[in-house]
Short mmCIF file of C-alpha atoms and ligand atoms in Angstrom, two decimals:
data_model
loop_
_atom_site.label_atom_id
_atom_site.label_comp_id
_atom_site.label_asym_id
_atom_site.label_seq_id
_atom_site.Cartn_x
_atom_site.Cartn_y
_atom_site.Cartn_z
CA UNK B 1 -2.32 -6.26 -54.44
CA UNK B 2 -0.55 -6.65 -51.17
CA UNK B 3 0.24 -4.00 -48.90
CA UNK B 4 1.62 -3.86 -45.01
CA UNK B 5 -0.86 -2.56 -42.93
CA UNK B 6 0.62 0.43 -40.94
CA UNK B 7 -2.28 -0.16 -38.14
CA UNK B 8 -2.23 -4.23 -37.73
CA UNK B 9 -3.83 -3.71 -34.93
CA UNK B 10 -6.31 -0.99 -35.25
CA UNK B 11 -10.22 -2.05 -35.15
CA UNK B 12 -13.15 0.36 -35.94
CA UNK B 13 -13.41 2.19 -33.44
CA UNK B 14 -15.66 1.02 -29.93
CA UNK B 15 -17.52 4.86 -30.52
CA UNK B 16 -18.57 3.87 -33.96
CA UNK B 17 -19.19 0.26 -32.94
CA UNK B 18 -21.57 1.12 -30.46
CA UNK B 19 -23.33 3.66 -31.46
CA UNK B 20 -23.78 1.74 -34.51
CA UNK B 21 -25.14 -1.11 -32.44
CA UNK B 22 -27.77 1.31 -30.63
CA UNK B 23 -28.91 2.47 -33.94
CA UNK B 24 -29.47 -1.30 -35.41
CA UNK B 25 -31.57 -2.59 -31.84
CA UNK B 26 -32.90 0.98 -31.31
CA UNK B 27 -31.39 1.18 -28.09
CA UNK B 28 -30.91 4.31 -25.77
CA UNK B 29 -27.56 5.40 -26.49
CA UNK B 30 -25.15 5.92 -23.72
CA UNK B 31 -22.07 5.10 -25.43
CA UNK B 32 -20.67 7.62 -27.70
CA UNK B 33 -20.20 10.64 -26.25
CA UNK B 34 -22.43 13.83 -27.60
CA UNK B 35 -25.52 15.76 -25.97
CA UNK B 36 -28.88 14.63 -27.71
CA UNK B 37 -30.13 18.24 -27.09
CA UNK B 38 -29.61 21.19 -29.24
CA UNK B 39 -26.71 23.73 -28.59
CA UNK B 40 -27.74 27.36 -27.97
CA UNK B 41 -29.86 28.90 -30.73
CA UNK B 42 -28.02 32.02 -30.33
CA UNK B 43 -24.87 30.22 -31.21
CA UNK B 44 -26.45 29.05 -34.70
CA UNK B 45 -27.73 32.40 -34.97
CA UNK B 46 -24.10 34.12 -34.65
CA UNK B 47 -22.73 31.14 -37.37
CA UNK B 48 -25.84 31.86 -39.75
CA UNK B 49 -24.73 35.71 -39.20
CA UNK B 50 -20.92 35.14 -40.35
CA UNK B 51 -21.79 32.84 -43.46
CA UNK B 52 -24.17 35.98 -44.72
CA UNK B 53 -21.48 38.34 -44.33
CA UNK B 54 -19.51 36.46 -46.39
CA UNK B 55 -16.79 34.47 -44.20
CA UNK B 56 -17.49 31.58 -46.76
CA UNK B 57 -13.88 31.31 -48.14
CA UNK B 58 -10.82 29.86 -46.24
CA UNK B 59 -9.76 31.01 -43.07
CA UNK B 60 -6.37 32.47 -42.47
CA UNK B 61 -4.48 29.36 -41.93
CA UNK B 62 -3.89 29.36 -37.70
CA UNK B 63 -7.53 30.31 -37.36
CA UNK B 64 -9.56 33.64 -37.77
CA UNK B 65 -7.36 36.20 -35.34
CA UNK B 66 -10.42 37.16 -33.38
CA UNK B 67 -11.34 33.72 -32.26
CA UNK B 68 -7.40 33.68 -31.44
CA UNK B 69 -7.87 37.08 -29.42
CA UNK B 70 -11.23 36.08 -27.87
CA UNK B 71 -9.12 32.59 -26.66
CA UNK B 72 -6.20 35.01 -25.25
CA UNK B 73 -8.57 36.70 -23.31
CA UNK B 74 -10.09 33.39 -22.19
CA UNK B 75 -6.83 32.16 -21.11
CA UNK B 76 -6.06 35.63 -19.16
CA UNK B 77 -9.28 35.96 -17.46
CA UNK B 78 -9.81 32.25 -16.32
CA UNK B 79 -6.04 31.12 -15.27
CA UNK B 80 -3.95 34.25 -15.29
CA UNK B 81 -2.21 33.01 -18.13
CA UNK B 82 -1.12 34.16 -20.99
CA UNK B 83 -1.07 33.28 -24.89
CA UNK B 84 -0.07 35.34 -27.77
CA UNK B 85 -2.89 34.93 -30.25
CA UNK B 86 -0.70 35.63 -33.28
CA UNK B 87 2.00 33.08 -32.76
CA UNK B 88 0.50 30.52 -29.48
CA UNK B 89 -2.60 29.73 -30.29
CA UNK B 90 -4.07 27.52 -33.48
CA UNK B 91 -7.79 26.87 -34.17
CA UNK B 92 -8.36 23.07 -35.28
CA UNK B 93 -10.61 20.54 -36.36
CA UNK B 94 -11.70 19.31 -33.26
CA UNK B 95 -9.21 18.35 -30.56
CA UNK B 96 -8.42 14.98 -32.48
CA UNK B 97 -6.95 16.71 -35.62
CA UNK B 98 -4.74 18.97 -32.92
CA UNK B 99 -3.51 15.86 -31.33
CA UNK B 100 -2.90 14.03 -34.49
CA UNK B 101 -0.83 17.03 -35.83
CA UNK B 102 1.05 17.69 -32.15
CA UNK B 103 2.06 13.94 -32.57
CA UNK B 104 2.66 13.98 -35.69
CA UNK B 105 5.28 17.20 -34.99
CA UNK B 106 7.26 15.57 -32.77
CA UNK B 107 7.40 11.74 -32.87
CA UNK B 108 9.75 10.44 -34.60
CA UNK B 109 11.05 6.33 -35.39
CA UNK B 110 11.31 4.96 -31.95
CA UNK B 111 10.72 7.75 -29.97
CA UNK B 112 8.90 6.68 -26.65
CA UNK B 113 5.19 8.29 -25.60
CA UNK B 114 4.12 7.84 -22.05
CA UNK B 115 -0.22 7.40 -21.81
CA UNK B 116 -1.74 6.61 -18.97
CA UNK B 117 -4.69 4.06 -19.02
CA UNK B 118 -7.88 3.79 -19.62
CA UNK B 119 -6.73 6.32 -22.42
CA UNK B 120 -9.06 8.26 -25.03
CA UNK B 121 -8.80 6.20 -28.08
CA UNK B 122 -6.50 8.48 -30.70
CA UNK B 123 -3.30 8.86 -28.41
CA UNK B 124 -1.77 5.19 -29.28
CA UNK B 125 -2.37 4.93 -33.13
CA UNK B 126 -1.35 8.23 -33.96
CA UNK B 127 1.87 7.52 -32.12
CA UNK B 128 1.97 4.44 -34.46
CA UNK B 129 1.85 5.67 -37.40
CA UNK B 130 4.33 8.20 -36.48
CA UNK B 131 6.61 5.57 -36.12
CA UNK B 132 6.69 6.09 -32.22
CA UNK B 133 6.38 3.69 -29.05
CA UNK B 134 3.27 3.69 -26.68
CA UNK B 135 4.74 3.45 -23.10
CA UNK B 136 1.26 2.28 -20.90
CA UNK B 137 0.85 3.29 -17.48
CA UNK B 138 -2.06 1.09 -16.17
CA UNK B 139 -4.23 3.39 -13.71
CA UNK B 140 -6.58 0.39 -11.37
CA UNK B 141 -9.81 0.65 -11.08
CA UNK B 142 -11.64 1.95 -9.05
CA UNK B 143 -9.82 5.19 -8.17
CA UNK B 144 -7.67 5.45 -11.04
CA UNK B 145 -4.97 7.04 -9.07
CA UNK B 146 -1.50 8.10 -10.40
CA UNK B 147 1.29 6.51 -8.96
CA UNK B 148 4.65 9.14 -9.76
CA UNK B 149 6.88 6.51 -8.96
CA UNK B 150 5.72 4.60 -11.86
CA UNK B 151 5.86 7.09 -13.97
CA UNK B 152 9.77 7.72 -13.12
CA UNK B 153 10.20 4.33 -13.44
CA UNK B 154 9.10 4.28 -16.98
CA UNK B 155 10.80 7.81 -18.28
CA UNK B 156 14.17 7.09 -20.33
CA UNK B 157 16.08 8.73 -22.77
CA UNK B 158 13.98 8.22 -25.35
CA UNK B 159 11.16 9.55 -23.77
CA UNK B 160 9.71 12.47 -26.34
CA UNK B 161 6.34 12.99 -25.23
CA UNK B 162 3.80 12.60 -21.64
CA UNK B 163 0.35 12.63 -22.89
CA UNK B 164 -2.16 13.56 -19.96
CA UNK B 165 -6.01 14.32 -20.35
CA UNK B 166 -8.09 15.68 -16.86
CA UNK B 167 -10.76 15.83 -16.23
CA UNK B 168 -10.33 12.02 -18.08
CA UNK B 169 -12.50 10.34 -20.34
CA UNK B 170 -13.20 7.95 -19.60
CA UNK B 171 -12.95 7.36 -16.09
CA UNK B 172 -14.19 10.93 -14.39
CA UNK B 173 -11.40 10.94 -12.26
CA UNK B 174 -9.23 14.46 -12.32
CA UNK B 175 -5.40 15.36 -12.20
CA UNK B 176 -4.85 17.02 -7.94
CA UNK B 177 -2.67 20.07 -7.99
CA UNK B 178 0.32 17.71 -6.46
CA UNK B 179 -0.17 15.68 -9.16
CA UNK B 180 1.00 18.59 -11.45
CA UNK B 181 3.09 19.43 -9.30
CA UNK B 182 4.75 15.76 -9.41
CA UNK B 183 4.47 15.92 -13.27
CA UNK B 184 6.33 19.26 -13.61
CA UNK B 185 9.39 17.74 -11.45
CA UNK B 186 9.09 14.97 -13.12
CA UNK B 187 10.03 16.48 -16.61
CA UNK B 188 12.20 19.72 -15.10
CA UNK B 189 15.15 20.12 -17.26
CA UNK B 190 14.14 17.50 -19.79
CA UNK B 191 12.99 18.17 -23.50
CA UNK B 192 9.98 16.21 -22.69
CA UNK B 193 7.03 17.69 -24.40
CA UNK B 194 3.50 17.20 -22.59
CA UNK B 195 -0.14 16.95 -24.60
CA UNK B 196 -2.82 17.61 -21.82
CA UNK B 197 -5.64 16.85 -23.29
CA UNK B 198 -8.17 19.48 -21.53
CA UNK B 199 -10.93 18.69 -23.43
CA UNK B 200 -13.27 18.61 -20.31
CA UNK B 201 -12.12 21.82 -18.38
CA UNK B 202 -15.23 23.27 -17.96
CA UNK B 203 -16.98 20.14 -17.04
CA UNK B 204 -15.41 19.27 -13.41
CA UNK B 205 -17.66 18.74 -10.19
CA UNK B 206 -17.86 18.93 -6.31
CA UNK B 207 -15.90 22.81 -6.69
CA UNK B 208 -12.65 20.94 -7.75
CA UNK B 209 -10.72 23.18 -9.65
CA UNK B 210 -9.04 22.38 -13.60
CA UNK B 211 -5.40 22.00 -13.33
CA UNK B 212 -4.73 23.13 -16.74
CA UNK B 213 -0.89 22.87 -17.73
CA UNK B 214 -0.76 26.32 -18.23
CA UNK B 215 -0.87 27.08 -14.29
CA UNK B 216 2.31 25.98 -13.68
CA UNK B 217 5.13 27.83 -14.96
CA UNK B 218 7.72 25.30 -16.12
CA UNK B 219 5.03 22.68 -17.21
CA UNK B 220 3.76 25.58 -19.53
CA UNK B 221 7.08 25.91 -20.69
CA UNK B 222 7.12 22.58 -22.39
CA UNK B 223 3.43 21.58 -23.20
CA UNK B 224 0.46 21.91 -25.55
CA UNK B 225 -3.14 22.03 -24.47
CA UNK B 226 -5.99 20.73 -26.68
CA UNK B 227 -9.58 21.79 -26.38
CA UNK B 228 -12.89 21.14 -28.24
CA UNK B 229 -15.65 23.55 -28.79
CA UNK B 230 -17.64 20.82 -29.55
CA UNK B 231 -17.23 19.39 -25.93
CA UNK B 232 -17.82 22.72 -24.02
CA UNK B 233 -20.77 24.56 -26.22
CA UNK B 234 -22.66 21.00 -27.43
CA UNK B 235 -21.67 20.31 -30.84
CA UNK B 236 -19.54 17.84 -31.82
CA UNK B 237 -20.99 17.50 -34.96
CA UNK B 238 -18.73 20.84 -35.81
CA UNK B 239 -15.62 19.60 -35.26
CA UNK B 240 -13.78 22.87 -33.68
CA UNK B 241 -11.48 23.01 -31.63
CA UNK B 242 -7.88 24.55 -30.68
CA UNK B 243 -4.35 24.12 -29.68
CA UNK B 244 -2.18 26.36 -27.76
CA UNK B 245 1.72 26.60 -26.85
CA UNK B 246 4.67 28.32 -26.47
CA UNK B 247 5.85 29.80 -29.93
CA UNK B 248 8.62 27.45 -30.52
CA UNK B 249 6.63 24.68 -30.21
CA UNK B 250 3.43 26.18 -32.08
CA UNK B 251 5.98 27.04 -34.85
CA UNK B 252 6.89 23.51 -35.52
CA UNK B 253 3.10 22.73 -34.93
CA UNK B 254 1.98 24.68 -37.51
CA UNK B 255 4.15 23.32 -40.21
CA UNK B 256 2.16 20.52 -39.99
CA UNK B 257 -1.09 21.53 -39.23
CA UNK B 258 -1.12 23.45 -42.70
CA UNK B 259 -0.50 19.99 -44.42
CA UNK B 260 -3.14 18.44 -42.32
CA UNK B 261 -5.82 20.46 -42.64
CA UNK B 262 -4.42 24.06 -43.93
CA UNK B 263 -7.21 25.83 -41.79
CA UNK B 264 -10.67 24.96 -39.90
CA UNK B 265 -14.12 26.30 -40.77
CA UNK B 266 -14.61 30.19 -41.41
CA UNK B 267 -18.05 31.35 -40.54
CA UNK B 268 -18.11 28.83 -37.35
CA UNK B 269 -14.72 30.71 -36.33
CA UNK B 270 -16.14 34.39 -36.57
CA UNK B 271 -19.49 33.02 -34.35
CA UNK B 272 -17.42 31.65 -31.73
CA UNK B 273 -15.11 34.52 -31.57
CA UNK B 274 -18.32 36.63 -30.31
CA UNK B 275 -19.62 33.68 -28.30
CA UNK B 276 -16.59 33.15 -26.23
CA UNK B 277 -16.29 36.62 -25.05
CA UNK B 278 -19.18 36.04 -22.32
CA UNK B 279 -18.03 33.65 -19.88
CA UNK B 280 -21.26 32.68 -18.50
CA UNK B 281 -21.38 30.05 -21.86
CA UNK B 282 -18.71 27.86 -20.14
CA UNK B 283 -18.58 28.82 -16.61
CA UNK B 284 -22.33 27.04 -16.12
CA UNK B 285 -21.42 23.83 -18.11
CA UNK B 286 -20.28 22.31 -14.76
CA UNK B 287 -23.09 23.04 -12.56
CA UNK B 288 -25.41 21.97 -15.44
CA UNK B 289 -23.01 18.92 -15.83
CA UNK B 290 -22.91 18.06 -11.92
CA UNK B 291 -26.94 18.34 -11.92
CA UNK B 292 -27.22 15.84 -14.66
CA UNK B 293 -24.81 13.51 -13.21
CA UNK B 294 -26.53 13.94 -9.57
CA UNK B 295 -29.73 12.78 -11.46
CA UNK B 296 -28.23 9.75 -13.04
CA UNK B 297 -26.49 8.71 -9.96
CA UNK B 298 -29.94 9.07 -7.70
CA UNK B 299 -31.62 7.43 -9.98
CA UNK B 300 -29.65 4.31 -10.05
CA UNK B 301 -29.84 3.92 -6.29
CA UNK B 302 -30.62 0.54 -5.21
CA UNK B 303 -29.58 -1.27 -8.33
CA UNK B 304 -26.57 -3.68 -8.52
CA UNK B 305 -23.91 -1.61 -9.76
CA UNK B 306 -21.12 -0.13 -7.86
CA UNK B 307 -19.48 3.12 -8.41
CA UNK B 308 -17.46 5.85 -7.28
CA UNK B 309 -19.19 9.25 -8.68
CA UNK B 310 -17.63 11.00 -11.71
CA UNK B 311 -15.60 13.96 -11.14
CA UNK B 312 -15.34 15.74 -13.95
CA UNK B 313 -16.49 14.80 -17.85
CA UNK B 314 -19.87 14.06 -19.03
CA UNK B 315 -19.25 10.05 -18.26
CA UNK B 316 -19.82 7.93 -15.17
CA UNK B 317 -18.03 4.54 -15.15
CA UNK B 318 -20.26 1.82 -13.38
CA UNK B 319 -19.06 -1.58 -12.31
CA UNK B 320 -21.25 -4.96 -12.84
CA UNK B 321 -19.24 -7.53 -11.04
CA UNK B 322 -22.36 -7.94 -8.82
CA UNK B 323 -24.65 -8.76 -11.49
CA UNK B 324 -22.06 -10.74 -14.13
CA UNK B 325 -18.55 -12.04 -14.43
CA UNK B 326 -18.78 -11.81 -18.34
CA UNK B 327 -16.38 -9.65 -20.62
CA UNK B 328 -17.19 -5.90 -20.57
CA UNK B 329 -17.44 -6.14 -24.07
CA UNK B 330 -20.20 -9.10 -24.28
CA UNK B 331 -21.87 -7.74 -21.15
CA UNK B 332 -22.10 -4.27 -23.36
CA UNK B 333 -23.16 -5.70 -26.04
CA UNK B 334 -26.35 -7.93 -24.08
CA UNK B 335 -27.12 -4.50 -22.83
CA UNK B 336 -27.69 -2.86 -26.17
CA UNK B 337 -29.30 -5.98 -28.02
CA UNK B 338 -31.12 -7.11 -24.92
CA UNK B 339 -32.17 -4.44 -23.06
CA UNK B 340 -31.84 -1.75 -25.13
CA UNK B 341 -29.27 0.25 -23.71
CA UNK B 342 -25.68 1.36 -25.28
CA UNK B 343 -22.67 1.63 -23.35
CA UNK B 344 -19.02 1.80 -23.90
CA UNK B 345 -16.76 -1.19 -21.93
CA UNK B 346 -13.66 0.24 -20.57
CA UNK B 347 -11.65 -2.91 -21.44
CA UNK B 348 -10.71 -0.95 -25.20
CA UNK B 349 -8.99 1.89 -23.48
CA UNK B 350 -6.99 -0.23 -21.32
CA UNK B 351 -3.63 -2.06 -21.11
CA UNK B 352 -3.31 -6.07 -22.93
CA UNK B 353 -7.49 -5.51 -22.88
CA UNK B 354 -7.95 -5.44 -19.05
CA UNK B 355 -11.42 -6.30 -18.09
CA UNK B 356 -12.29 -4.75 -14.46
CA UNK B 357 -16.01 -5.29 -15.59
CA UNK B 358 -16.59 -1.90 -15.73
CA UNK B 359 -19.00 0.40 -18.58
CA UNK B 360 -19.06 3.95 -19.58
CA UNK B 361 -22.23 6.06 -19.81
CA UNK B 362 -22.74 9.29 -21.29
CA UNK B 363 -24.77 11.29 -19.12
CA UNK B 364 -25.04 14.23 -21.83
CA UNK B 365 -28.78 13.58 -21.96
CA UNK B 366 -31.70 15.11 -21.72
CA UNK B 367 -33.31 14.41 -18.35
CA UNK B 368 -35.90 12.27 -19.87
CA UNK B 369 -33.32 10.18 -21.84
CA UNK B 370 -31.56 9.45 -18.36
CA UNK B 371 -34.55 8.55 -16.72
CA UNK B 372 -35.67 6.10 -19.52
CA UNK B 373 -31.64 4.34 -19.29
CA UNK B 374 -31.79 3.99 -15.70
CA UNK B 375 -35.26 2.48 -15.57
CA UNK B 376 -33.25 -0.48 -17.77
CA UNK B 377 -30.01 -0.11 -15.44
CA UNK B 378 -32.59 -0.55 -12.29
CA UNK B 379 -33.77 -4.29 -13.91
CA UNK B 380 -30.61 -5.75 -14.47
N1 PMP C 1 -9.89 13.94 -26.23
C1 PMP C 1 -10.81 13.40 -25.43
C2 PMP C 1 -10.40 12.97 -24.06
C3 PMP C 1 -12.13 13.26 -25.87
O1 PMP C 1 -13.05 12.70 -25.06
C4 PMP C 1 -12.46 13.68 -27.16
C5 PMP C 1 -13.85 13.53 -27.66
N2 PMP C 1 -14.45 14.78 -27.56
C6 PMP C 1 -11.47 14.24 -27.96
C7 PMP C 1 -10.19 14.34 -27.47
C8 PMP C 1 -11.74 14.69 -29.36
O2 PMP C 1 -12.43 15.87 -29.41
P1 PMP C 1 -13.07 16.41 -30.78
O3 PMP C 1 -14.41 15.78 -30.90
O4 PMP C 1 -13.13 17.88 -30.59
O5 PMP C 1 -12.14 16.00 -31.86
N1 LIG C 2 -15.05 11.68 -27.40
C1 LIG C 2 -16.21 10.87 -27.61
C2 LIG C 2 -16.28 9.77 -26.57
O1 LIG C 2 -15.39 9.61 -25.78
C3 LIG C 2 -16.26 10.19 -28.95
C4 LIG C 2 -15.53 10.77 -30.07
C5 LIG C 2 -15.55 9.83 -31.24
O2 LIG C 2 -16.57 9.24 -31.55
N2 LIG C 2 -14.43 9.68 -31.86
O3 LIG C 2 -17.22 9.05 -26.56
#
């Protein structure tokens, strides 16, 4: 049988490629990125509570209205902003299945979708298979600094969508109030739609503050956010997550969203919905972030590689031009076989496959874990 693939291009993907590669050589695994300690027991507690009082059937299908409500009040407290729970906000399957669906909403044949680079890995084949066009900015290395010009340069007509994600995986590098700013005049009386991807809000260091979307009036007008529970309370395993938006555009949202998935897991909805209501669960993630990237970063003193320090997510890019001139992808993969350490080579995220010679690591480790990786990074 022959059939037209609708993702020529699409490989496995580098997170299941590495990690994969880890596990065979029993390498320390720095690539994918997930904690390798436990999330709070009181968390598993609160879900083991909600599946014995019966939230074992479907959930309504935007989410359980208290998780909604408990996200309002997240949204009021932390940014002044607000959200109607019954009609703005949307629970998901992680923040991929939100960004799929958002996509998938919107983008239609042709339709152009501006992504800046090194992007997350789900923005350009979703717009694919949507029958969209991937518009690539190309951020350089090593600040990875927008350039608004650019971006003007490379709006047209058929410009639908601006897909943004700070802090950014996977460089570390984080989105300035003028560059919000520069973003909002940018689309100003356009029916451009913006995905900000603000998976990493609570993980940004060095008192910087998250320029959500939803801080700037006009920008809010026009954009979703996506979030991951799985990000911000250490278990990605879970897959939860949420979307929020004006009502217009959740209405149009969730007309797909209850083809894609109909609704997310109950009992995990009702735990987080009590979770969520005491701040302190995601207003330490930074400092406990910022202390484990401080560790990493002392402790690779004095090797060869170069870097700028991360500014927000739980990566740190590192650059080995001193040490090698090979591929980012060979060099990552000596690492893993050879020394026993898994990374993730920013070349994947990038533009044509640019090679800066520059790897990912996932500092999401116990301190022991980092300790035993830069012991390895301290040889090479
Ligand atoms: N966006 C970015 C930038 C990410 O790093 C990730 C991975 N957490 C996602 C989206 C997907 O999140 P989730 O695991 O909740 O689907
Ligand atoms: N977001 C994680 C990372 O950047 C991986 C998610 C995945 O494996 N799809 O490493």
């Amino acid at each position: 049988m022959h059939h037209n693939s609708k993702l020529p291009n699409a490989s496995t993907s580098i997170f299941a490629v590495m990690s994969a590669l880890a596990h065979k050589h029993n390498a320390i695994n720095l690539s994918q990125g997930f904690p390798n300690f436990k999330s709070d027991p009181k968390l598993i507690d609160l879900v083991s509570k909600a599946m014995n009082l019966g939230y074992n059937q479907y959930a309504p299908m935007p989410g359980s209205l208290v998780l909604r409500e408990a996200i309002a009040r997240k949204f009021d407290g932390l940014y002044n902003s607000s959200y109607n729970p019954e009609t703005e906000i949307t629970i998901t399957a992680g923040a991929t299945q939100g960004i799929y669906a958002i996509i998938s909403a919107f983008v239609r044949q042709d339709d152009e979708v501006i992504i800046f680079r090194p992007a997350y890995d789900c923005y350009d084949p979703t717009i694919t298979l949507n029958g969209g066009k991937t518009i690539s900015i190309q951020l350089e290395a090593p600040l990875y600094k927008m350039d608004w010009q650019e971006v003007r340069s490379k709006v047209s007509q058929k410009t639908k969508m601006i897909i943004i994600n700070t802090p950014q995986n996977p460089s570390g590098t984080v989105f300035s109030e003028e560059d919000m700013l520069a973003l909002q005049r940018l689309t100003e009386g356009t029916d451009i739609i913006v995905l900000s991807d603000e998976v990493y809000e609570h993980i940004i260091f060095d008192n910087e503050k998250h320029q959500s979307v939803c801080l700037f009036s006009d920008l809010k007008s026009r954009s979703f956010i996506t979030a991951s529970f799985g990000k911000t309370f250490h278990n990605t395993g879970w897959k939860m997550g949420y979307c929020c938006a004006p009502k217009a555009l959740m209405a149009e949202y969730r007309k797909v969203h209850q083809f894609n998935v109909f609704c997310v897991n109950h009992p995990i909805q009702i735990a987080l919905a009590e979770y969520l209501d005491e701040p302190s669960h995601y207003m330490e993630l930074s400092q406990f972030y910022q202390d484990k990237r401080d560790l990493f970063l002392n402790l690779i003193e004095g090797s060869r590689f170069k870097f700028r320090s991360s500014k927000g997510t739980y990566f740190q890019v590192l650059d080995y031009s001193n040490i090698s001139k090979e591929g980012d992808v060979d060099f990552a993969n000596k690492l893993t076989i050879d020394h026993g350490l898994a990374s993730i080579p920013l070349s994947v995220f990038n533009d044509n496959g640019l090679d800066n010679n520059v790897l990912r690591f996932c500092f999401a480790k116990t301190d022991e874990t980092l300790k035993q990786a830069t012991d390895i990074l301290q040889k090479i």
